[in-house]
Amino acid sequence: MKNTLLGSLYLSLAASIWGGMYVVVKHVVDFVPPLELVWIRYVIAILSLLFIGVVTKQSWRIEKRDLLLIFFIGLIGNTISIITQEVGTMLSTAQMGAIITSTTPAFIVLFARIILKEKITFKKAISIILATIGVSIIVGNANIDSSLQLGGVSLLIAALTWALMSVLIKRVPRNYSQIVVTFYTTLVAIVLLTPFTVTRLPELDFQALMHPSIWGGLLYLGVISTACAFLLWNRGLQMLNASSGGLFFFFQPIVGAFLGWLLLGEQIGLSFWIGTILIFIGVLLVIREE
């Protein structure tokens, strides 16, 4: 039960951080295009992870048989999912970004059944249904415009790839430090993105980047929403079943929609609070079952 509560806390914090990330990305992406933004946040993140790993004297060794798995996690989750998420957020609203990617738990349940052979229990199914209804109610208040369709498609790809990555994380041996695993998957993303990014970096408006709200946003995206949140998410998934852990992703629309209203003037109403309550009930059912 202690591991369940601790894992639940890790996953809740990670999802909440990512919910707040949409508001930050919505602001920063006006000055830093999505591809460059992903590369910069990963460079900041990997320096943070390297520092933490050295200070805590982690073992950096990965067995050869696990290298391909680490590569695919970095490719699918850290590269494809994050880029499509940033592009989708740029082409949509902060609320829409949080809401569409919150379909991730349903995809996690599907991939966990196919790859990990996890059973879909009655309580788990009810939890997913309740939380999905909650998100649907929040969506109904998001005033999503049909012109945002391309952004929605990009966000859906982000949700699918993140779900697959979350299930693949369960295949990583538990004796590896999550700091080290996160470092290497981030390194994969940097290596893959650098050839497409390095020639575009001189085109950035470096004067604009010196503004506190921009470099502060970049630090938040690199240190908090990438290094710290990835560590929390990966660690939390190791403590719960993949399909149960994925349900905590529903905290994203709650935080994303709330901060979109608080900071960006996006509208929420009674439906937001009703949806939030249903999501919390769904999450509590999972905690009780675990």
XYZ file of C-alpha atoms in Angstrom, residues 135-287:
153
model
C -12.691 14.855 -19.486
C -15.589 14.865 -21.962
C -17.527 17.226 -19.712
C -14.501 19.530 -19.503
C -14.132 19.344 -23.299
C -17.714 20.476 -23.663
C -16.722 23.733 -21.998
C -13.491 24.241 -23.937
C -15.122 25.929 -26.963
C -12.891 23.985 -29.372
C -12.932 25.543 -32.853
C -12.942 23.297 -35.941
C -10.078 25.398 -37.349
C -7.843 23.839 -34.674
C -8.175 20.391 -36.284
C -4.517 20.072 -37.340
C -3.399 20.845 -33.806
C -5.828 18.224 -32.532
C -4.416 15.545 -34.855
C -0.888 16.368 -33.729
C -1.936 16.127 -30.076
C -3.616 12.775 -30.713
C -0.356 11.404 -32.150
C 1.371 12.720 -29.027
C -1.126 10.838 -26.846
C -0.672 7.557 -28.742
C 3.127 7.664 -28.680
C 3.275 8.696 -25.024
C 0.997 5.797 -24.096
C 3.243 3.351 -25.948
C 6.325 4.803 -24.248
C 4.679 4.514 -20.818
C 4.072 0.807 -21.387
C 7.595 0.205 -22.732
C 8.998 1.791 -19.545
C 7.582 -1.203 -17.655
C 9.921 -3.451 -19.666
C 13.016 -1.653 -18.355
C 14.697 -3.689 -15.569
C 14.007 -2.232 -12.130
C 17.641 -2.398 -11.076
C 18.442 0.540 -13.377
C 18.316 3.990 -11.819
C 15.473 6.081 -13.248
C 17.901 9.010 -13.341
C 20.156 7.019 -15.665
C 17.280 5.697 -17.825
C 15.848 9.199 -18.198
C 19.320 10.562 -19.023
C 19.852 8.047 -21.841
C 16.357 8.429 -23.345
C 16.846 12.200 -23.298
C 20.255 11.743 -24.946
C 18.598 9.713 -27.726
C 16.198 12.592 -28.378
C 19.019 15.154 -28.478
C 21.062 13.042 -30.921
C 18.037 12.569 -33.196
C 16.993 16.233 -33.114
C 20.394 17.948 -33.378
C 20.860 17.507 -37.179
C 17.476 19.180 -37.768
C 17.957 21.904 -35.161
C 21.556 23.114 -35.166
C 21.268 25.137 -38.412
C 18.060 26.796 -37.210
C 19.341 27.985 -33.835
C 21.084 31.140 -35.214
C 17.689 32.314 -36.497
C 16.297 32.608 -32.965
C 15.632 36.049 -31.526
C 18.217 35.942 -28.737
C 17.213 39.370 -27.484
C 13.700 38.080 -26.854
C 15.141 34.995 -25.154
C 16.782 37.254 -22.567
C 13.371 38.286 -21.236
C 12.814 36.729 -17.771
C 9.476 35.195 -18.782
C 11.127 33.394 -21.727
C 14.322 32.078 -20.137
C 12.336 31.326 -16.987
C 9.886 29.350 -19.112
C 12.753 27.468 -20.760
C 14.207 26.573 -17.363
C 10.802 25.363 -16.197
C 10.391 23.227 -19.330
C 13.910 21.800 -19.073
C 14.386 21.240 -15.353
C 10.859 20.830 -13.984
C 8.632 19.492 -16.778
C 11.333 17.365 -18.445
C 14.028 16.224 -15.989
C 11.936 16.155 -12.790
C 8.571 15.166 -14.283
C 10.063 12.371 -16.415
C 11.795 10.998 -13.332
C 8.565 11.126 -11.326
C 6.504 9.537 -14.110
C 8.968 6.720 -14.818
C 9.414 5.965 -11.121
C 5.668 6.012 -10.483
C 5.002 3.608 -13.343
C 7.474 1.150 -11.832
C 5.333 1.061 -8.663
C 1.905 0.525 -10.270
C 0.471 -1.428 -13.187
C 0.868 0.513 -16.436
C -2.891 0.719 -17.038
C -3.562 1.899 -13.467
C -0.692 4.378 -13.505
C -1.863 5.846 -16.790
C -5.081 7.008 -15.144
C -3.140 9.705 -13.291
C -2.516 11.369 -16.644
C -6.050 12.755 -16.223
C -4.613 15.336 -13.830
C -3.258 17.087 -16.919
C -6.595 18.508 -18.142
C -7.470 19.646 -14.638
C -4.273 21.634 -14.149
C -4.050 22.673 -17.819
C -7.617 23.948 -18.007
C -7.391 25.697 -14.625
C -4.141 27.512 -15.471
C -5.469 28.289 -18.963
C -8.353 30.069 -17.237
C -6.191 31.698 -14.563
C -3.330 32.933 -16.759
C -4.554 32.969 -20.361
C -8.161 34.034 -19.930
C -9.571 30.753 -21.320
C -13.072 30.064 -20.013
C -14.099 27.352 -17.552
C -17.381 26.898 -15.717
C -19.425 24.430 -13.700
C -18.678 21.649 -16.191
C -14.967 21.937 -15.359
C -15.585 21.252 -11.680
C -18.024 18.378 -12.356
C -15.496 16.794 -14.712
C -12.716 17.267 -12.168
C -14.734 15.476 -9.461
C -15.379 12.504 -11.770
C -11.678 12.289 -12.616
C -10.743 12.273 -8.919
C -13.297 9.511 -8.227
C -11.785 7.443 -11.035
C -8.282 7.905 -9.636
C -9.383 7.002 -6.098
C -10.925 3.754 -7.362
C -7.589 2.775 -8.870
C -5.696 3.577 -5.646
